[in-house]
mmCIF file of C-alpha atoms in Angstrom:
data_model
loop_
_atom_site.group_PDB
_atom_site.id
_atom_site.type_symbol
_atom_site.label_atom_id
_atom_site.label_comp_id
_atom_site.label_asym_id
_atom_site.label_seq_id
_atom_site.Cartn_x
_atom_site.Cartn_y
_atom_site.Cartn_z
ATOM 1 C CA UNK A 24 76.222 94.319 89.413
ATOM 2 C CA UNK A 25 77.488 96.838 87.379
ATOM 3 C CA UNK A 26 75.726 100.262 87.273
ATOM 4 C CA UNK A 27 75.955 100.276 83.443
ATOM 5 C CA UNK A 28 76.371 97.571 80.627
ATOM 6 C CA UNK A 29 76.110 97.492 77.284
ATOM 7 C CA UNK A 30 76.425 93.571 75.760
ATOM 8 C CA UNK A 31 77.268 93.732 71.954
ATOM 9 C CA UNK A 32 75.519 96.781 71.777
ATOM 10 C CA UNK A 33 74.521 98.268 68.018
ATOM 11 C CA UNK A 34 72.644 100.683 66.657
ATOM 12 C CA UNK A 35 72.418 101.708 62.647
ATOM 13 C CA UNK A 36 71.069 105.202 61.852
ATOM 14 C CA UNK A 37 69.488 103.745 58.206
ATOM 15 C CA UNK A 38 72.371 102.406 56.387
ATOM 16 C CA UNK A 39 75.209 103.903 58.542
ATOM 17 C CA UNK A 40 76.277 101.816 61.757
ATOM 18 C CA UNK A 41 76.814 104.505 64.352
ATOM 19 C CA UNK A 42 77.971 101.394 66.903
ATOM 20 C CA UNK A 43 79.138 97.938 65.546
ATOM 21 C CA UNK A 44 79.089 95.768 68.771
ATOM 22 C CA UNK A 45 80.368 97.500 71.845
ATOM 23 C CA UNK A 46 80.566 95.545 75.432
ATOM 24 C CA UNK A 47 81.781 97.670 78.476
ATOM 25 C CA UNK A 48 80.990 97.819 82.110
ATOM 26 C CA UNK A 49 80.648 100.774 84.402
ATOM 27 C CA UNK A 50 81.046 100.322 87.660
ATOM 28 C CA UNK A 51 79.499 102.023 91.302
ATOM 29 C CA UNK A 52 82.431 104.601 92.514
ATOM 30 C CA UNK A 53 84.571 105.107 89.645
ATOM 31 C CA UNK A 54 84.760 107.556 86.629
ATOM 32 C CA UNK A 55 84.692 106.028 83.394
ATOM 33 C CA UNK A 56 86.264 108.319 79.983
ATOM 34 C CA UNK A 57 84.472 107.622 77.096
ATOM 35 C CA UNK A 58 87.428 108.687 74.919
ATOM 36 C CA UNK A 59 86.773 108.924 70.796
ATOM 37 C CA UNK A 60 87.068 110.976 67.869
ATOM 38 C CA UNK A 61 84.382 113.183 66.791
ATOM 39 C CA UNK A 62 81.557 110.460 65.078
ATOM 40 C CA UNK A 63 83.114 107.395 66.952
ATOM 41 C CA UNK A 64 79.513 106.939 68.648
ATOM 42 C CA UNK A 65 80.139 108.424 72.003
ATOM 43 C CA UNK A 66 77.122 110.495 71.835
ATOM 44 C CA UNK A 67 75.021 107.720 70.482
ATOM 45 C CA UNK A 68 76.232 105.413 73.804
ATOM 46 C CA UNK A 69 74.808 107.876 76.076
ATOM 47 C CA UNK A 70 71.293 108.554 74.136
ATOM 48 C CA UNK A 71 70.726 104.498 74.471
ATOM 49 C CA UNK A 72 71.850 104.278 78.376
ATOM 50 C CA UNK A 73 69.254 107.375 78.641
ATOM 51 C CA UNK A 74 66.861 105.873 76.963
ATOM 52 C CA UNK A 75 66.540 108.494 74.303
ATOM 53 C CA UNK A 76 67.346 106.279 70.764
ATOM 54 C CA UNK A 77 66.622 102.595 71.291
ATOM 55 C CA UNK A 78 69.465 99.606 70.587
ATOM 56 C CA UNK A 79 69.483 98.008 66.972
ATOM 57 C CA UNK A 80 71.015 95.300 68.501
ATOM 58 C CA UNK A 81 72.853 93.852 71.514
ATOM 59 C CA UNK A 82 72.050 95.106 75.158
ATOM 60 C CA UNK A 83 72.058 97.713 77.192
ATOM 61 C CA UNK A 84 71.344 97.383 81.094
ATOM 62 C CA UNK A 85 71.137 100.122 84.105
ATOM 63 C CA UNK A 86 71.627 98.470 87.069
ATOM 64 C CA UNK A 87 70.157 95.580 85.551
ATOM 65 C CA UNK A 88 67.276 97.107 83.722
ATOM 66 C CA UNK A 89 66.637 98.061 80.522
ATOM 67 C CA UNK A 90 66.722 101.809 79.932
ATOM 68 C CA UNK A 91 62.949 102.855 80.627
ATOM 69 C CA UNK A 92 60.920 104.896 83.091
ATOM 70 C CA UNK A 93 62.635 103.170 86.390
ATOM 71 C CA UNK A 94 65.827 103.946 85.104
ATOM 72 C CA UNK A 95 65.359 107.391 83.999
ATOM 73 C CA UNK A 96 64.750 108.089 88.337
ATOM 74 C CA UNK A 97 68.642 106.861 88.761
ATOM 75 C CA UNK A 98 70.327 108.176 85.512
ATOM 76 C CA UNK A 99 71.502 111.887 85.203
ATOM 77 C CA UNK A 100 72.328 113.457 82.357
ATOM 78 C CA UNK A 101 74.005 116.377 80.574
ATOM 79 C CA UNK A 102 73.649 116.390 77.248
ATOM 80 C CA UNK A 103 76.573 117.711 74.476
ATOM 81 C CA UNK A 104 74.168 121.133 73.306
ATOM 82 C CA UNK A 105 72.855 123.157 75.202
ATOM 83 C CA UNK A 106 68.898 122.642 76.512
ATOM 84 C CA UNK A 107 68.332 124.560 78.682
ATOM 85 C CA UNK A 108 65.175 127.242 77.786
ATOM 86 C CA UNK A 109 66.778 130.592 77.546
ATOM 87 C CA UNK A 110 63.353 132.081 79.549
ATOM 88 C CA UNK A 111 64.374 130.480 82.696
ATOM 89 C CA UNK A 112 66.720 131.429 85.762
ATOM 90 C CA UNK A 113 68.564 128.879 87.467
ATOM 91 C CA UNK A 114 66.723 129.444 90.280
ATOM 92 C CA UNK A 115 63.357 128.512 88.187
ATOM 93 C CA UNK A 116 65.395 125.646 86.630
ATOM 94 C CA UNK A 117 66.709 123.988 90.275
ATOM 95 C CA UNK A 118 62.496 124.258 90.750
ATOM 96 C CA UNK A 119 61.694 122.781 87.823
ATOM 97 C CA UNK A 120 63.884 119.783 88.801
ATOM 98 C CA UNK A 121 62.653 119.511 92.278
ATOM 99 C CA UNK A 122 59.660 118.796 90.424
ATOM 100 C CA UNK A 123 60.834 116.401 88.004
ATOM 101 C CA UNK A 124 63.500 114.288 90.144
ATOM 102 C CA UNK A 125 62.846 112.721 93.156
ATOM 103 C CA UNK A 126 66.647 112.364 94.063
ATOM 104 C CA UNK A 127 67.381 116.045 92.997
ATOM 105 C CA UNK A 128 69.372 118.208 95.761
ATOM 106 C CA UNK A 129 68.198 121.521 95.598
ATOM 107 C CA UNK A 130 70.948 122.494 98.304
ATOM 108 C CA UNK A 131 73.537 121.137 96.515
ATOM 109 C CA UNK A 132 72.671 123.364 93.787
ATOM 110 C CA UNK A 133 72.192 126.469 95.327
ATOM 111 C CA UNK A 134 75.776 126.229 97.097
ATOM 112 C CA UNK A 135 77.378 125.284 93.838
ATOM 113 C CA UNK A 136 76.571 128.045 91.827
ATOM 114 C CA UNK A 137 77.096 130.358 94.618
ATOM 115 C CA UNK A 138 80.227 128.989 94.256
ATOM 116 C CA UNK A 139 80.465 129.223 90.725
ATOM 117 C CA UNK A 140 79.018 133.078 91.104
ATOM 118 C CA UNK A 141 76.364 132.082 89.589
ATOM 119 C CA UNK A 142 73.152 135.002 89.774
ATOM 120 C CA UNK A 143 70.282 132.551 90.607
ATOM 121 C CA UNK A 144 68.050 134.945 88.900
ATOM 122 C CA UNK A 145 69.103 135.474 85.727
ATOM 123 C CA UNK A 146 67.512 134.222 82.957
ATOM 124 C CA UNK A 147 69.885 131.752 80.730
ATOM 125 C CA UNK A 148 69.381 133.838 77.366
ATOM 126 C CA UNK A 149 71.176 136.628 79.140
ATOM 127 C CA UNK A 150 74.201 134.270 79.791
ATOM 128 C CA UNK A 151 77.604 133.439 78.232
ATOM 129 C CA UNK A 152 77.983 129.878 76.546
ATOM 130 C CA UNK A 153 80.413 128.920 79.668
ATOM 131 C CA UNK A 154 78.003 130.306 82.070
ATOM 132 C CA UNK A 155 74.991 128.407 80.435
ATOM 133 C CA UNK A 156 77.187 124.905 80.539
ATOM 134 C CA UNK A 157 77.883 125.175 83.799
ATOM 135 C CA UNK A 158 74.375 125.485 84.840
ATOM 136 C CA UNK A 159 74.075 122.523 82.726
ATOM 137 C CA UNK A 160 76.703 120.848 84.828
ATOM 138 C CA UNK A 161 75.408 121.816 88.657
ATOM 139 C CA UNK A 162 71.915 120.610 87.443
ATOM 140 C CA UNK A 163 73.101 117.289 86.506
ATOM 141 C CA UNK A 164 75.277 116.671 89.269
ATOM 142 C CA UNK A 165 72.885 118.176 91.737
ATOM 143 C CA UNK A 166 70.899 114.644 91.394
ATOM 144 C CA UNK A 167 71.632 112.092 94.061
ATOM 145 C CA UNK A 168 71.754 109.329 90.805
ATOM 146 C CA UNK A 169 73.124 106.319 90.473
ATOM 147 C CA UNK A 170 74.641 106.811 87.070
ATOM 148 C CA UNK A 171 75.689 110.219 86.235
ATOM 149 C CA UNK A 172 76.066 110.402 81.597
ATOM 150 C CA UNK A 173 78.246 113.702 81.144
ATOM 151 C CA UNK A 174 78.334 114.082 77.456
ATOM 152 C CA UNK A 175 81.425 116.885 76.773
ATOM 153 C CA UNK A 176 81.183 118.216 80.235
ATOM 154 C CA UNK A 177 84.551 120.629 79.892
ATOM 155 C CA UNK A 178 84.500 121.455 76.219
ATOM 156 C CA UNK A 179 82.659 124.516 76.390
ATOM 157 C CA UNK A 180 84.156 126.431 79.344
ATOM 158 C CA UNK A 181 87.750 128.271 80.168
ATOM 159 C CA UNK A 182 90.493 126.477 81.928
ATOM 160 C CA UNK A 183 90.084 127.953 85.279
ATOM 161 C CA UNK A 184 86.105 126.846 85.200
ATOM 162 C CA UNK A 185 87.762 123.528 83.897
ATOM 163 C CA UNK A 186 89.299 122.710 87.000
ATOM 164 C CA UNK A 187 86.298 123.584 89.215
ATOM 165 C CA UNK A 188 84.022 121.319 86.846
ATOM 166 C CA UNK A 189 86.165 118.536 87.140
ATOM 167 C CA UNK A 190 86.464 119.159 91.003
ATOM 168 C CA UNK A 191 82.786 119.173 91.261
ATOM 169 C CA UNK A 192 82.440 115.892 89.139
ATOM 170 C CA UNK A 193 84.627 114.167 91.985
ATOM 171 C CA UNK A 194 82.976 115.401 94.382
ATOM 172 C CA UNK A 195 79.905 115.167 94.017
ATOM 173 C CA UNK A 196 78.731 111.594 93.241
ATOM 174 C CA UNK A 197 77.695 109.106 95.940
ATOM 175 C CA UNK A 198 80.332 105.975 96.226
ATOM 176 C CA UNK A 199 77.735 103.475 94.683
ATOM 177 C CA UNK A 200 77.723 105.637 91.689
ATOM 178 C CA UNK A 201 79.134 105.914 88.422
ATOM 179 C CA UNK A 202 80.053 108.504 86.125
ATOM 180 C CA UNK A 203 80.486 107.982 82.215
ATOM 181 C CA UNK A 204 82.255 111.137 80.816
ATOM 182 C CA UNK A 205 82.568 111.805 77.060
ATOM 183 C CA UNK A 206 84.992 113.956 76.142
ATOM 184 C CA UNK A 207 87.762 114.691 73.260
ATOM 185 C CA UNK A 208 89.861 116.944 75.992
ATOM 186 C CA UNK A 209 92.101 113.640 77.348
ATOM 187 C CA UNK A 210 94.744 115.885 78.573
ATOM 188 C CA UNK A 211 92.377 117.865 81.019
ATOM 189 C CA UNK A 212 90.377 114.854 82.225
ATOM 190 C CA UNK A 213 93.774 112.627 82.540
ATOM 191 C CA UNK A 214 93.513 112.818 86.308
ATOM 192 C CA UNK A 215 90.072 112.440 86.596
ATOM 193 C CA UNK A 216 89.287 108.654 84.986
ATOM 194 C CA UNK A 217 89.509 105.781 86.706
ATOM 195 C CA UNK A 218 88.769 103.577 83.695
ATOM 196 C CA UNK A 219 88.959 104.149 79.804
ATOM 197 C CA UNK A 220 87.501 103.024 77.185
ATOM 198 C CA UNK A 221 88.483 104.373 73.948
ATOM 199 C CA UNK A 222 86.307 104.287 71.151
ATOM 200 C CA UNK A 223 86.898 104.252 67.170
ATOM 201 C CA UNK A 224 83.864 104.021 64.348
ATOM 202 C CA UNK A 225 81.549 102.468 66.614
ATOM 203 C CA UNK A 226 83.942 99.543 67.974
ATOM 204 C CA UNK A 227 86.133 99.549 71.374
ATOM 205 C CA UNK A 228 89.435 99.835 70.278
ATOM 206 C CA UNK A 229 91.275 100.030 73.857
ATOM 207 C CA UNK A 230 89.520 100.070 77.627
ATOM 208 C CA UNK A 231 90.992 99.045 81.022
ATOM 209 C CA UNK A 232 92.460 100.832 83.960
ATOM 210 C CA UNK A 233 93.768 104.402 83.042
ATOM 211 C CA UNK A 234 96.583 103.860 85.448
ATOM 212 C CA UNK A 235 97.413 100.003 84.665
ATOM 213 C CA UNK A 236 97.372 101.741 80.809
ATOM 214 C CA UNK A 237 99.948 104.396 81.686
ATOM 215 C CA UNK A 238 102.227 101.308 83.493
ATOM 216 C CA UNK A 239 101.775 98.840 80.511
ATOM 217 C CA UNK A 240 102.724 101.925 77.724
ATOM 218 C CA UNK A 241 104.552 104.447 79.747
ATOM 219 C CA UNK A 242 102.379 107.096 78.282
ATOM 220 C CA UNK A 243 99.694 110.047 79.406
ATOM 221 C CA UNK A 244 96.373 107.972 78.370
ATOM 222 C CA UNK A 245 96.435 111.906 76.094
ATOM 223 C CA UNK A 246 99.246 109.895 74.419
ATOM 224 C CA UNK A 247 98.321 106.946 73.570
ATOM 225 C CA UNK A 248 94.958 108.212 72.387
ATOM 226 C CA UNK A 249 97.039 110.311 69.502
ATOM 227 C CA UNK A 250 99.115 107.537 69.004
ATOM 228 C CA UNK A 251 95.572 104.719 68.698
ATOM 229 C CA UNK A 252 93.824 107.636 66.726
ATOM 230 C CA UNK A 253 96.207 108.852 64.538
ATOM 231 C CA UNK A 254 95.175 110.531 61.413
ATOM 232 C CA UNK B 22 102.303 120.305 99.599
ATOM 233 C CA UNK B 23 103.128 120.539 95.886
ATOM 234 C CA UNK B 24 100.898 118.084 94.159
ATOM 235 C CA UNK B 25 102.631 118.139 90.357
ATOM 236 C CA UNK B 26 101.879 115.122 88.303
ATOM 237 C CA UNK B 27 103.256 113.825 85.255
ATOM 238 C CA UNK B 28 100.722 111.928 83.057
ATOM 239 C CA UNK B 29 103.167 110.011 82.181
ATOM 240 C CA UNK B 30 103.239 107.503 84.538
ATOM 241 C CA UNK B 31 100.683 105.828 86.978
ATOM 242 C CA UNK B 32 99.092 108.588 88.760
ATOM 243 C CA UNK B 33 98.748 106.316 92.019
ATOM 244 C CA UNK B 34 102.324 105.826 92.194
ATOM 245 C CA UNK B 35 103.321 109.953 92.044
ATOM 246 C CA UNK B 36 100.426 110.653 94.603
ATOM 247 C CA UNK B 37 102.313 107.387 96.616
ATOM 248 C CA UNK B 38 105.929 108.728 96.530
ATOM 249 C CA UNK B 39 104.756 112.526 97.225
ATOM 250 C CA UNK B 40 102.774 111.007 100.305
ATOM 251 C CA UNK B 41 106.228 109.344 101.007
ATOM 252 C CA UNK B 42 108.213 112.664 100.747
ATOM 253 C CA UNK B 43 105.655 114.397 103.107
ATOM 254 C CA UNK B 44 106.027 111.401 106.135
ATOM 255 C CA UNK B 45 109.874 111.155 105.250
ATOM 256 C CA UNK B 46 110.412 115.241 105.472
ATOM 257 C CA UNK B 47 107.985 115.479 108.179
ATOM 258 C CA UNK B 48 105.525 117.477 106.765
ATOM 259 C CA UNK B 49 103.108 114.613 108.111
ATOM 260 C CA UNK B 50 104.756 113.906 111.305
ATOM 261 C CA UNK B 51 104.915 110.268 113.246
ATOM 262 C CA UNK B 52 101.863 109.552 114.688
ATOM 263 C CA UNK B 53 100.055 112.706 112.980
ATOM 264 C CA UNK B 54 96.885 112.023 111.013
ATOM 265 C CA UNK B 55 96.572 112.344 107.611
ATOM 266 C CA UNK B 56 93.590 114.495 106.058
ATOM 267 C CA UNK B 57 90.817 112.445 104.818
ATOM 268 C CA UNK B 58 91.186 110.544 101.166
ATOM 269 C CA UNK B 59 88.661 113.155 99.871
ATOM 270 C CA UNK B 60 90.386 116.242 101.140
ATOM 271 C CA UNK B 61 93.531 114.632 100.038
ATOM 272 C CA UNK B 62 92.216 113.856 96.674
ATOM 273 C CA UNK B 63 90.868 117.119 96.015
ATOM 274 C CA UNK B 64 94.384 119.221 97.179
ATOM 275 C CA UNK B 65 95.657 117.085 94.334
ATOM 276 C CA UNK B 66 93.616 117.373 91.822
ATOM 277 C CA UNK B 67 92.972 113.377 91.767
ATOM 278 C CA UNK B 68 90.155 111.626 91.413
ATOM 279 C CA UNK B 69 89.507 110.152 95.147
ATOM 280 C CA UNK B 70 89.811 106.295 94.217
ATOM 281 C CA UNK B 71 93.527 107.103 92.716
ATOM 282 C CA UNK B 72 94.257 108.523 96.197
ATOM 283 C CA UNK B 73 92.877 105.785 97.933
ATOM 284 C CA UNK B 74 95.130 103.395 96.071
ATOM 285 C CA UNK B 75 97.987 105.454 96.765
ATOM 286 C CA UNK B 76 97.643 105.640 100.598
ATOM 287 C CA UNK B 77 96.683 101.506 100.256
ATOM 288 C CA UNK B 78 100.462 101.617 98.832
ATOM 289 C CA UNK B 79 101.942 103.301 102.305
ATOM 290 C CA UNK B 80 99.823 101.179 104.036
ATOM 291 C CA UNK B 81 101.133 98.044 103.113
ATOM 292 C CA UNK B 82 104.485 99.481 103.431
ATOM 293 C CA UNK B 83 103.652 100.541 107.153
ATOM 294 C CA UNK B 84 104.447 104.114 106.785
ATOM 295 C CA UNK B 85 100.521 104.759 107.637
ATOM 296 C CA UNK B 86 97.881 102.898 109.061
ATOM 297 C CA UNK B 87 93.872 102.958 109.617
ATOM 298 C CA UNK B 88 92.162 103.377 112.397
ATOM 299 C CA UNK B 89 88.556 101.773 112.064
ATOM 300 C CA UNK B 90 86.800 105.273 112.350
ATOM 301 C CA UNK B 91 88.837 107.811 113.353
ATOM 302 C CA UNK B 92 91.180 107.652 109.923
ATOM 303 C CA UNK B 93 94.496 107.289 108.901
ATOM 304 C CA UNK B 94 97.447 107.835 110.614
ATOM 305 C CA UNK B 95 100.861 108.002 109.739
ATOM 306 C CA UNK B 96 103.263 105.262 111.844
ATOM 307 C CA UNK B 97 105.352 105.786 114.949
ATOM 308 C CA UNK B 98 107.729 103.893 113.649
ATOM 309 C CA UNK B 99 110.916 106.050 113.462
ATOM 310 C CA UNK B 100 112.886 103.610 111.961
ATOM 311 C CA UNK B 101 110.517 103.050 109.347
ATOM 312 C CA UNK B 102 110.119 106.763 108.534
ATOM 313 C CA UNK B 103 114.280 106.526 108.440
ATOM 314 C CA UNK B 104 114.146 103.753 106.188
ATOM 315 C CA UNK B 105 112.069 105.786 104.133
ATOM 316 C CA UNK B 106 113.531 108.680 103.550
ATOM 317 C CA UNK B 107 117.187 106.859 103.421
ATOM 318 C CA UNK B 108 115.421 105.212 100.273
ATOM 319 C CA UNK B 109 114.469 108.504 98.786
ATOM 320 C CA UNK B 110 117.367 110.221 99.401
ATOM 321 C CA UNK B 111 119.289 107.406 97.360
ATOM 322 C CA UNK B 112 116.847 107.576 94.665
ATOM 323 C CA UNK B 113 117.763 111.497 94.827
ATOM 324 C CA UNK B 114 121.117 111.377 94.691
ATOM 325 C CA UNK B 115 121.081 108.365 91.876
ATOM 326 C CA UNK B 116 119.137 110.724 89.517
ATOM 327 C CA UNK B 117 121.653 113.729 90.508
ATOM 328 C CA UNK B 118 124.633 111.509 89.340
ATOM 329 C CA UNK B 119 122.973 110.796 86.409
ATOM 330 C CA UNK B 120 122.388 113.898 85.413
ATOM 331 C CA UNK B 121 125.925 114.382 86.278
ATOM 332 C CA UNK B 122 126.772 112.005 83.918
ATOM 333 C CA UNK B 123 124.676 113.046 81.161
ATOM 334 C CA UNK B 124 127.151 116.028 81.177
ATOM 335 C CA UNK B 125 129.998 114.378 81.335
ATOM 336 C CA UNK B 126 131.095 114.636 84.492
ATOM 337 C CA UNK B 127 133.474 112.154 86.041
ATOM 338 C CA UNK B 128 132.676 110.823 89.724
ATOM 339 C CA UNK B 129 135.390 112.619 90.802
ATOM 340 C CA UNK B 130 134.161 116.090 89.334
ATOM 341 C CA UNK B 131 131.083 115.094 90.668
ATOM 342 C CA UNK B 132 132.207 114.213 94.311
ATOM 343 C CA UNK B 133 133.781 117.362 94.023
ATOM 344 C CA UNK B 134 131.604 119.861 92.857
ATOM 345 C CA UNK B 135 129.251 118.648 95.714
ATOM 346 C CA UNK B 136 131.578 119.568 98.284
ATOM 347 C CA UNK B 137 132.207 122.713 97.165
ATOM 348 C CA UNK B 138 128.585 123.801 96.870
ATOM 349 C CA UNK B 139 128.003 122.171 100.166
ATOM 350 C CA UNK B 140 130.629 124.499 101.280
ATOM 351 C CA UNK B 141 129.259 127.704 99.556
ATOM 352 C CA UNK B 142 125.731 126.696 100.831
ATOM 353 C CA UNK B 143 123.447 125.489 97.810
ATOM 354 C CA UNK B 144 121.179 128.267 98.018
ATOM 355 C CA UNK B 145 124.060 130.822 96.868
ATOM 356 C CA UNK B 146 124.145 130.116 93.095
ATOM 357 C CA UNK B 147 120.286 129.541 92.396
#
């Protein structure tokens, strides 16, 4: 069973039709770029598999279930702005999610942002925007979940910090589970994806195997993205 | 080892014929065993499942092979390893005349300009 499917999935904000019918499968072990222009309805993907904005049409299954309470336990998030409340220290934040995930690993975190040189104690208001999105990041991927929605992980932070986030996205998700990864920077992600799916005013334009992509076109999948999306 | 990759082209196959280079040079040695997919994957820069696919490559080739727990290890084979790196060396040496040609050079001028830095020892012009 995949980890996450959406059937014909659609959903309208009022008149305008933020997804028109989108079917893709995510599976357990593999990364999966959600690759689209800004407005394409990348966002609006993840707030349905999270359960935040419900379907207008079509389906949308975690592991089988509708997004809901169960699923919420198995799906990690990091959302594209930043949330986190600028009173609280990382070390009050890793806390707070002890309290509020079951499958949250508050070893994990502590070791990553001592990697990160991270100060546990500071409070987020006192942080840069990079700093801020990488707590972001270590919380997220500090769950032990079974689907792991990274909305713009990489946009916000310097090249060096780049590399370590995507590092720590490979690393750190169990084999069963899958990892959905929005993001407009192909070129840095390129080695990252296993799958892509590449998406264009709410309807999959292109999706399969980054690598069997490259073979069929002879192009980066950074390519072939400008070439699909060109203005 | 030097883990560039062009995005170009399949990342499994690069991460394939670098693993190739490194049994064929000796870097990984007959009978040595390789670091694990995740270590491997992470040296790179790869995600781990790309790696995976690449050592399933030199696998079916026979230039490594699994051990149920214990890992993967690259073959005894010496033959094979000479097979190998007889098959990148040609592969070299095609894209050098190439090159070559793209010049303009003749075979001839080619033959010969390969003696003579041969003779002069390569390193002395670079």
């Amino acid at each position: 069973m995949p980890v996450l499917e959406c059937i014909e999935l659609e959903k309208s904000y009022g008149r305008s039709e933020a997804l028109r019918g989108v079917s893709l499968k995510a599976e357990g072990g593999r990364i999966l770029g959600l690759l689209g222009p800004n407005g394409s309805g990348k966002t609006t993907l993840i707030k349905l598999a999270c359960g935040l904005l419900q379907p207008s049409g079509g389906e949308i299954r975690i592991c089988g279930l509708a997004p809901g309470v169960e699923t919420k336990k198995i799906v990690s998030l990091l959302p594209d702005r930043l949330s986190l409340p600028g009173y609280m220290s990382p070390a009050a934040l890793c806390a707070m999610y002890e309290d509020f995930f079951e499958d949250f690993d508050a070893g994990r975190a502590e070791r990553l942002l001592d990697e990160l040189g991270i100060d546990p104690a500071q409070r987020v208001r006192r942080m840069s925007r990079g700093t801020r999105e990488k707590v972001q990041l270590i919380l997220a991927m500090s769950r032990r979940a079974r689907l792991y929605l990274l909305d713009e992980p990489i946009s916000g932070v310097d090249p060096a910090a780049r590399d370590y986030i995507i590092s720590t996205i490979m690393t750190n998700y169990a084999p069963d589970a899958a990892v959905v990864l929005s993001t407009h920077l192909i070129s840095e992600a390129e080695r990252l994806l296993d799958d892509v799916v590449f998406l264009g005013a709410g309807r999959v334009v292109m999706s399969g195997g980054a690598d069997e992509l490259r073979e069929r076109s002879g192009k980066s999948v950074d390519a072939l993205f400008r070439e699909v999306f060109k203005c | 080892m030097d883990w560039q990759i062009a995005p170009e082209s399949p990342i499994y196959a690069q991460l394939a014929q670098k693993l190739r280079r490194g049994i064929a040079s000796g870097l990984y040695g007959p009978g040595e065993k390789l670091p694990p997919v995740r270590e491997l994957a992470l040296e790179a820069g790869v995600n781990p499942n790309t790696m995976q696919r690449a050592l399933s490559e030199l696998e079916r080739e026979g230039l490594v092979f699994p051990q149920r727990t214990a890992g993967r290890f690259v073959t005894e084979d010496a033959q094979l390893i000479s097979r190998a790196r007889e098959t990148l060396a040609r592969e070299e040496t095609r894209r050098y005349f190439s090159a070559m040609e793209d010049l303009g050079c003749s075979a001839g001028e080619i033959s010969r300009l390969a003696a003579e830095i041969a003779k002069e020892g390569h390193d002395a012009g670079a």
